[in-house]
Short mmCIF file of C-alpha atoms and ligand atoms in Angstrom, two decimals:
data_model
loop_
_atom_site.label_atom_id
_atom_site.label_comp_id
_atom_site.label_asym_id
_atom_site.label_seq_id
_atom_site.Cartn_x
_atom_site.Cartn_y
_atom_site.Cartn_z
CA MET A 1 -48.06 -28.48 -35.76
CA SER A 2 -45.19 -29.61 -33.59
CA THR A 3 -41.62 -29.03 -34.63
CA THR A 4 -38.41 -30.15 -33.02
CA THR A 5 -34.82 -29.00 -33.33
CA PRO A 6 -32.12 -31.64 -32.88
CA PRO A 7 -29.16 -30.60 -30.73
CA SER A 8 -25.92 -29.98 -32.55
CA THR A 9 -23.37 -32.52 -31.46
CA THR A 10 -20.57 -30.91 -33.49
CA ARG A 11 -21.01 -27.55 -31.79
CA ARG A 12 -21.38 -29.11 -28.40
CA ARG A 13 -18.05 -30.87 -28.82
CA ILE A 14 -16.40 -27.63 -29.85
CA LEU A 15 -17.86 -25.66 -26.97
CA ALA A 16 -16.93 -28.36 -24.51
CA ARG A 17 -13.37 -28.23 -25.78
CA ALA A 18 -13.30 -24.45 -25.57
CA ALA A 19 -14.79 -24.56 -22.10
CA THR A 20 -12.08 -26.88 -20.90
CA ALA A 21 -9.41 -24.71 -22.48
CA ALA A 22 -10.44 -21.43 -20.90
CA VAL A 23 -13.66 -20.16 -19.39
CA VAL A 24 -13.93 -16.89 -17.56
CA ALA A 25 -17.11 -15.69 -15.92
CA VAL A 26 -17.80 -12.00 -16.29
CA GLY A 27 -14.68 -10.39 -14.85
CA LEU A 28 -12.35 -9.71 -17.73
CA ALA A 29 -9.81 -8.53 -15.21
CA ALA A 30 -9.19 -12.24 -14.73
CA CYS A 31 -8.30 -12.76 -18.41
CA GLY A 32 -4.85 -14.03 -19.10
CA SER A 33 -2.80 -11.67 -21.21
CA GLY A 34 -0.23 -13.24 -23.38
CA GLY A 35 2.87 -12.12 -25.16
CA GLY A 36 1.74 -8.79 -26.62
CA ALA A 37 2.45 -9.97 -30.16
CA PRO A 38 0.17 -8.41 -32.77
CA ALA A 39 -2.94 -10.43 -33.63
CA ALA A 40 -2.26 -12.53 -36.73
CA GLY A 41 -1.17 -9.62 -38.88
CA GLY A 42 -4.20 -7.48 -38.00
CA ALA A 43 -2.98 -4.90 -35.52
CA PRO A 44 -0.36 -2.71 -37.18
CA ALA A 45 -2.64 -0.75 -39.56
CA GLY A 46 -4.72 0.79 -36.79
CA ALA A 47 -2.30 0.48 -33.89
CA GLY A 48 -2.57 3.46 -31.60
CA ASP A 49 -5.58 4.86 -33.47
CA LYS A 50 -9.23 4.71 -32.49
CA LEU A 51 -10.37 1.11 -32.74
CA VAL A 52 -12.91 0.61 -35.53
CA MET A 53 -15.45 -2.15 -34.87
CA GLY A 54 -18.02 -3.50 -37.31
CA PHE A 55 -20.95 -4.97 -35.38
CA ALA A 56 -23.59 -7.04 -37.19
CA GLN A 57 -26.63 -7.24 -34.92
CA VAL A 58 -29.41 -9.84 -35.25
CA GLY A 59 -32.27 -7.33 -35.41
CA ALA A 60 -34.68 -5.64 -33.02
CA GLU A 61 -36.93 -8.63 -32.38
CA SER A 62 -37.21 -8.35 -28.60
CA GLY A 63 -36.79 -6.15 -25.55
CA TRP A 64 -33.61 -8.12 -24.84
CA ARG A 65 -32.18 -7.23 -28.23
CA THR A 66 -33.00 -3.53 -27.80
CA ALA A 67 -31.18 -3.53 -24.44
CA ASN A 68 -28.24 -5.39 -25.99
CA THR A 69 -27.93 -2.87 -28.84
CA LYS A 70 -28.09 0.06 -26.41
CA SER A 71 -25.42 -1.53 -24.22
CA ILE A 72 -23.08 -2.02 -27.19
CA GLN A 73 -23.61 1.49 -28.58
CA GLU A 74 -23.15 3.17 -25.19
CA ALA A 75 -20.08 1.09 -24.31
CA ALA A 76 -18.48 1.92 -27.68
CA GLY A 77 -18.97 5.63 -26.96
CA GLN A 78 -17.48 5.29 -23.49
CA ALA A 79 -14.52 3.23 -24.73
CA GLY A 80 -13.76 5.59 -27.62
CA VAL A 81 -14.49 2.86 -30.18
CA ASP A 82 -15.67 3.90 -33.66
CA LEU A 83 -18.69 1.59 -34.03
CA LYS A 84 -20.13 0.68 -37.41
CA PHE A 85 -23.49 -0.91 -36.63
CA SER A 86 -25.89 -2.88 -38.82
CA ASP A 87 -29.27 -4.49 -38.12
CA ALA A 88 -29.83 -7.75 -40.05
CA GLN A 89 -33.58 -7.85 -39.45
CA GLN A 90 -33.21 -11.49 -38.37
CA LYS A 91 -31.89 -12.56 -41.79
CA GLN A 92 -28.60 -14.42 -42.12
CA GLU A 93 -27.98 -13.10 -45.64
CA ASN A 94 -28.12 -9.52 -44.32
CA GLN A 95 -25.59 -10.35 -41.62
CA ILE A 96 -23.26 -11.97 -44.15
CA LYS A 97 -23.51 -8.86 -46.36
CA ALA A 98 -22.71 -6.62 -43.38
CA ILE A 99 -19.67 -8.72 -42.46
CA ARG A 100 -18.40 -8.59 -46.06
CA SER A 101 -18.81 -4.82 -46.06
CA TYR A 102 -16.81 -4.56 -42.80
CA ILE A 103 -14.07 -6.66 -44.42
CA GLN A 104 -13.99 -4.29 -47.40
CA GLN A 105 -13.83 -1.30 -45.06
CA LYS A 106 -10.86 -2.94 -43.29
CA VAL A 107 -12.27 -2.46 -39.79
CA ASP A 108 -10.02 -3.49 -36.89
CA VAL A 109 -12.43 -6.01 -35.33
CA ILE A 110 -15.70 -7.60 -36.45
CA ALA A 111 -18.22 -8.62 -33.80
CA PHE A 112 -21.57 -10.24 -34.38
CA SER A 113 -24.39 -12.17 -32.80
CA PRO A 114 -25.24 -14.91 -35.32
CA VAL A 115 -28.91 -15.14 -36.27
CA VAL A 116 -28.52 -18.91 -36.71
CA GLU A 117 -25.74 -21.33 -35.80
CA THR A 118 -24.64 -22.70 -39.17
CA GLY A 119 -23.45 -21.32 -42.52
CA TRP A 120 -20.71 -18.92 -41.38
CA ASP A 121 -17.49 -20.66 -42.40
CA ALA A 122 -17.07 -19.04 -45.82
CA VAL A 123 -17.50 -15.43 -44.71
CA LEU A 124 -15.46 -15.92 -41.54
CA LEU A 125 -12.66 -17.42 -43.62
CA GLU A 126 -12.73 -14.24 -45.72
CA ALA A 127 -12.31 -12.20 -42.52
CA LYS A 128 -9.49 -14.44 -41.36
CA ARG A 129 -7.69 -14.11 -44.70
CA ALA A 130 -8.05 -10.33 -44.43
CA ASN A 131 -6.48 -10.57 -40.92
CA ILE A 132 -9.55 -9.12 -39.23
CA PRO A 133 -10.27 -10.79 -35.89
CA VAL A 134 -13.86 -11.83 -35.17
CA ILE A 135 -15.63 -11.89 -31.80
CA LEU A 136 -18.89 -13.79 -31.31
CA THR A 137 -21.28 -12.14 -28.87
CA ASP A 138 -24.45 -13.55 -27.35
CA ARG A 139 -24.84 -16.52 -29.74
CA ALA A 140 -22.43 -19.24 -30.83
CA ILE A 141 -21.81 -20.70 -34.28
CA ASP A 142 -21.67 -24.37 -35.17
CA SER A 143 -18.35 -24.88 -36.97
CA PRO A 144 -15.52 -27.36 -36.52
CA ASP A 145 -13.03 -24.52 -37.17
CA THR A 146 -12.56 -22.59 -33.93
CA SER A 147 -9.79 -20.50 -35.52
CA LEU A 148 -12.48 -18.49 -37.31
CA TYR A 149 -13.14 -16.41 -34.19
CA LYS A 150 -11.08 -15.22 -31.23
CA THR A 151 -13.63 -15.58 -28.46
CA PHE A 152 -17.30 -16.07 -27.67
CA LEU A 153 -18.90 -13.78 -25.08
CA GLY A 154 -22.38 -14.69 -23.86
CA SER A 155 -24.73 -16.82 -21.79
CA ASP A 156 -24.92 -20.59 -21.46
CA PHE A 157 -28.32 -21.19 -23.01
CA VAL A 158 -28.39 -24.89 -22.09
CA VAL A 159 -28.05 -23.92 -18.43
CA GLU A 160 -30.87 -21.39 -18.87
CA GLY A 161 -33.15 -24.12 -20.25
CA LYS A 162 -32.17 -26.42 -17.38
CA LYS A 163 -33.02 -23.77 -14.78
CA ALA A 164 -36.48 -23.38 -16.35
CA GLY A 165 -37.02 -27.16 -16.32
CA GLU A 166 -35.74 -27.61 -12.77
CA TRP A 167 -38.16 -24.99 -11.48
CA LEU A 168 -41.05 -26.80 -13.17
CA VAL A 169 -40.02 -30.18 -11.76
CA GLN A 170 -39.95 -28.59 -8.31
CA HIS A 171 -43.31 -26.85 -8.90
CA TYR A 172 -45.03 -30.18 -9.65
CA GLN A 173 -43.08 -32.22 -7.11
CA GLY A 174 -45.15 -34.98 -5.52
CA LYS A 175 -47.81 -34.84 -8.24
CA SER A 176 -48.09 -37.57 -10.84
CA ASP A 177 -51.01 -36.33 -12.97
CA PRO A 178 -50.07 -35.58 -16.58
CA VAL A 179 -48.89 -31.98 -17.12
CA ALA A 180 -49.35 -30.67 -20.67
CA ILE A 181 -46.61 -28.21 -21.66
CA VAL A 182 -46.56 -26.11 -24.82
CA GLU A 183 -43.22 -24.68 -25.91
CA LEU A 184 -42.73 -21.40 -27.75
CA GLN A 185 -39.37 -21.83 -29.43
CA GLY A 186 -37.04 -19.04 -30.46
CA THR A 187 -35.87 -18.54 -34.04
CA THR A 188 -35.39 -21.88 -35.78
CA GLY A 189 -31.70 -22.75 -35.98
CA ALA A 190 -30.62 -20.06 -33.47
CA ALA A 191 -28.37 -21.15 -30.61
CA PRO A 192 -30.71 -20.00 -27.81
CA ALA A 193 -33.65 -21.87 -29.37
CA ILE A 194 -31.66 -25.10 -29.75
CA ASP A 195 -30.00 -24.91 -26.35
CA ARG A 196 -32.97 -23.77 -24.27
CA LYS A 197 -34.99 -26.62 -25.72
CA GLU A 198 -32.24 -29.10 -24.95
CA GLY A 199 -31.63 -27.86 -21.38
CA PHE A 200 -35.34 -27.92 -20.53
CA ALA A 201 -35.79 -31.44 -21.94
CA GLU A 202 -32.77 -32.63 -19.95
CA ALA A 203 -34.07 -31.21 -16.66
CA THR A 204 -37.65 -32.39 -17.05
CA LYS A 205 -36.91 -35.98 -18.07
CA VAL A 206 -36.79 -36.94 -14.37
CA ALA A 207 -40.56 -36.31 -14.22
CA PRO A 208 -42.22 -38.34 -17.00
CA ASN A 209 -45.64 -36.80 -16.26
CA LEU A 210 -44.28 -33.45 -17.58
CA GLN A 211 -44.91 -33.75 -21.30
CA VAL A 212 -44.28 -31.22 -24.09
CA VAL A 213 -47.42 -31.70 -26.19
CA ALA A 214 -46.66 -29.03 -28.80
CA SER A 215 -43.59 -26.99 -29.72
CA GLN A 216 -43.33 -24.35 -32.39
CA THR A 217 -41.27 -21.27 -33.20
CA GLY A 218 -42.57 -17.80 -32.37
CA ASP A 219 -39.31 -16.29 -33.70
CA PHE A 220 -38.53 -14.54 -30.38
CA THR A 221 -41.19 -11.89 -31.10
CA ARG A 222 -44.29 -10.84 -29.17
CA SER A 223 -46.51 -11.15 -32.26
CA GLY A 224 -45.05 -14.61 -33.00
CA GLY A 225 -45.70 -15.77 -29.44
CA LYS A 226 -49.27 -14.52 -29.58
CA GLN A 227 -50.02 -16.13 -32.93
CA VAL A 228 -48.57 -19.53 -31.98
CA MET A 229 -50.32 -19.49 -28.59
CA GLU A 230 -53.67 -18.71 -30.26
CA ALA A 231 -53.17 -21.78 -32.45
CA PHE A 232 -52.16 -23.94 -29.46
CA LEU A 233 -55.24 -22.86 -27.51
CA LYS A 234 -57.40 -24.01 -30.41
CA SER A 235 -55.60 -27.27 -31.15
CA GLN A 236 -54.71 -28.55 -27.66
CA PRO A 237 -57.43 -30.09 -25.47
CA LYS A 238 -55.52 -29.12 -22.30
CA ILE A 239 -52.63 -26.74 -21.63
CA ASP A 240 -51.14 -26.55 -18.13
CA VAL A 241 -47.83 -24.83 -18.82
CA VAL A 242 -46.26 -22.47 -21.37
CA TYR A 243 -42.48 -22.62 -21.67
CA ALA A 244 -41.45 -19.58 -23.74
CA HIS A 245 -37.85 -19.22 -24.88
CA ASN A 246 -38.04 -15.47 -24.20
CA ASP A 247 -40.16 -12.87 -22.40
CA ASP A 248 -41.51 -11.29 -25.57
CA MET A 249 -43.11 -14.55 -26.70
CA ALA A 250 -44.46 -15.10 -23.16
CA LEU A 251 -46.02 -11.62 -23.24
CA GLY A 252 -47.63 -12.41 -26.60
CA ALA A 253 -48.90 -15.71 -25.17
CA ILE A 254 -50.42 -13.84 -22.20
CA GLU A 255 -52.45 -11.70 -24.64
CA ALA A 256 -53.73 -14.86 -26.36
CA ILE A 257 -54.55 -16.57 -23.05
CA GLU A 258 -56.47 -13.56 -21.75
CA ALA A 259 -58.35 -13.23 -25.05
CA ALA A 260 -59.38 -16.89 -24.63
CA GLY A 261 -60.89 -16.05 -21.21
CA LYS A 262 -58.20 -17.77 -19.13
CA VAL A 263 -56.01 -16.35 -16.39
CA PRO A 264 -52.27 -16.40 -17.17
CA GLY A 265 -50.15 -17.45 -14.20
CA LYS A 266 -53.12 -19.26 -12.61
CA ASP A 267 -55.05 -21.33 -15.18
CA ILE A 268 -51.84 -21.72 -17.15
CA THR A 269 -48.37 -21.61 -15.54
CA ILE A 270 -45.88 -19.54 -17.56
CA ILE A 271 -42.09 -19.79 -17.56
CA SER A 272 -39.81 -17.68 -19.72
CA VAL A 273 -36.25 -16.49 -20.22
CA ASP A 274 -34.64 -12.99 -20.29
CA ALA A 275 -36.02 -10.95 -17.35
CA VAL A 276 -36.49 -7.73 -19.32
CA LYS A 277 -38.54 -5.04 -17.59
CA ASP A 278 -41.86 -5.92 -19.28
CA GLY A 279 -41.36 -9.58 -18.39
CA MET A 280 -40.49 -8.71 -14.81
CA ALA A 281 -43.59 -6.48 -14.56
CA ALA A 282 -45.77 -9.38 -15.74
CA LEU A 283 -44.00 -11.69 -13.26
CA SER A 284 -44.59 -9.39 -10.31
CA ALA A 285 -48.22 -8.93 -11.44
CA GLY A 286 -48.67 -12.72 -11.22
CA LYS A 287 -49.11 -13.30 -14.98
CA ILE A 288 -45.78 -15.14 -15.35
CA ASN A 289 -44.63 -17.66 -12.72
CA PHE A 290 -40.86 -17.88 -13.22
CA ILE A 291 -38.17 -16.19 -15.34
CA VAL A 292 -34.60 -17.27 -16.00
CA GLU A 293 -32.36 -14.27 -16.50
CA CYS A 294 -30.33 -13.78 -19.70
CA ASN A 295 -28.05 -10.77 -19.44
CA PRO A 296 -28.00 -8.46 -22.52
CA LEU A 297 -25.55 -5.94 -21.04
CA LEU A 298 -22.50 -7.21 -22.92
CA GLY A 299 -21.21 -3.89 -24.28
CA THR A 300 -18.40 -3.10 -21.83
CA GLN A 301 -17.01 -6.63 -21.92
CA LEU A 302 -17.15 -6.64 -25.70
CA MET A 303 -15.17 -3.40 -25.99
CA ASP A 304 -12.55 -4.69 -23.51
CA LEU A 305 -12.19 -7.91 -25.48
CA ALA A 306 -11.92 -6.05 -28.78
CA LYS A 307 -9.11 -3.86 -27.47
CA LYS A 308 -7.23 -6.88 -26.17
CA VAL A 309 -7.71 -8.79 -29.41
CA ARG A 310 -6.45 -5.87 -31.49
CA ALA A 311 -3.46 -5.49 -29.21
CA GLY A 312 -2.60 -9.13 -29.82
CA GLU A 313 -3.26 -10.15 -26.22
CA GLN A 314 -4.61 -13.60 -25.51
CA VAL A 315 -8.26 -13.74 -24.52
CA PRO A 316 -10.25 -16.72 -23.19
CA GLN A 317 -12.00 -18.73 -25.89
CA ARG A 318 -15.22 -18.51 -23.88
CA VAL A 319 -16.44 -15.68 -21.64
CA LEU A 320 -19.58 -16.54 -19.72
CA THR A 321 -22.05 -14.05 -18.27
CA GLU A 322 -23.43 -14.46 -14.76
CA GLU A 323 -27.18 -14.80 -14.44
CA THR A 324 -29.87 -15.51 -11.87
CA THR A 325 -33.56 -16.49 -11.76
CA PHE A 326 -36.68 -14.70 -10.52
CA ASP A 327 -39.95 -15.83 -9.00
CA GLN A 328 -42.90 -13.50 -8.39
CA ALA A 329 -41.68 -12.31 -4.97
CA THR A 330 -38.10 -11.57 -6.03
CA ALA A 331 -39.27 -9.84 -9.22
CA ALA A 332 -41.46 -7.44 -7.24
CA LYS A 333 -38.45 -6.46 -5.10
CA VAL A 334 -36.13 -5.58 -7.99
CA LEU A 335 -38.61 -4.29 -10.58
CA SER A 336 -38.15 -0.57 -9.88
CA SER A 337 -34.38 -0.80 -10.20
CA ARG A 338 -34.34 -2.98 -13.32
CA GLN A 339 -32.14 -1.31 -15.94
CA TYR A 340 -33.71 -2.80 -19.07
O1 AHR B 401 -29.83 -14.54 -28.12
C1 AHR B 401 -30.52 -14.04 -27.02
C2 AHR B 401 -31.98 -14.12 -27.27
O2 AHR B 401 -32.31 -13.42 -28.45
C3 AHR B 401 -32.86 -13.51 -26.21
O3 AHR B 401 -33.23 -14.39 -25.20
C4 AHR B 401 -34.06 -13.16 -27.01
O4 AHR B 401 -34.96 -12.33 -26.36
C5 AHR B 401 -33.41 -12.57 -28.20
O5 AHR B 401 -34.20 -12.32 -29.24
#
């Protein structure tokens, strides 16, 4: 039943290097702008014209993803960017096909949120040879060749996992009885699944009574979370905590817990990541106990970066998004004004 995903040491080294080189949080106004030379042969064809961006989206697996897509489409409209958009339905082969088609169409910039971390080098080399700059959004890739993309805009998923773990350590502070945790992992091989697992494990190792007794992928979907939680409720003699890698899986788990005659948020403590409106509603209703925010509103920053990249300006290798956390009281206060 249990599955584990080893952390990627290669990628971690790369990201650490990139982080040391240049990290900017949110405000792109702070980005350095360099020489003004055209991006490696890519700019002249479309210079001065409407920027054409090919965006290969992961899918529509979660409320987060829907908000992310909306943000990108709206920001493209506002920035006057001609957006070619594709939905990979959570399949890497579909994303690779979409990227190849953008290369053939000679778009100005390709942006994508990789379904999984590995297996991108060949197609990104094709983009590089065609002089089309690539921007990673939301999720990173695991490749030793950082020249395959210009920048990576998105959250630090390890930090998100740590925040979830730190809250739990605090929640059980002073208690030494065993705490049985079940983990609903995101898509196998995806950066947020790998990193949120790693960050949580790191933060909770200070409290050896907090034990992950089962861990399985629910693929970031509500139905996946429900199905896996139903199986956990049958197979595990005791479940104290659910750690879900996103709100949708937590919401599916809540359905399973209620169907089993237990009270989510009371009989079983629930922690998740995202803070989408449905998750925040469940948090303020007491069915979830804590949510770590992951910001999907990346559209405006992405369009700004794309324009800079096409103009040949230097951009930071890593652009981090700013995020917070919510407990039940703070969720209730901001629920009505939540944008997504
Ligand atoms: O990559 C971001 C993650 O992908 C979000 O946390 C999750 O909801 C989505 O499917």
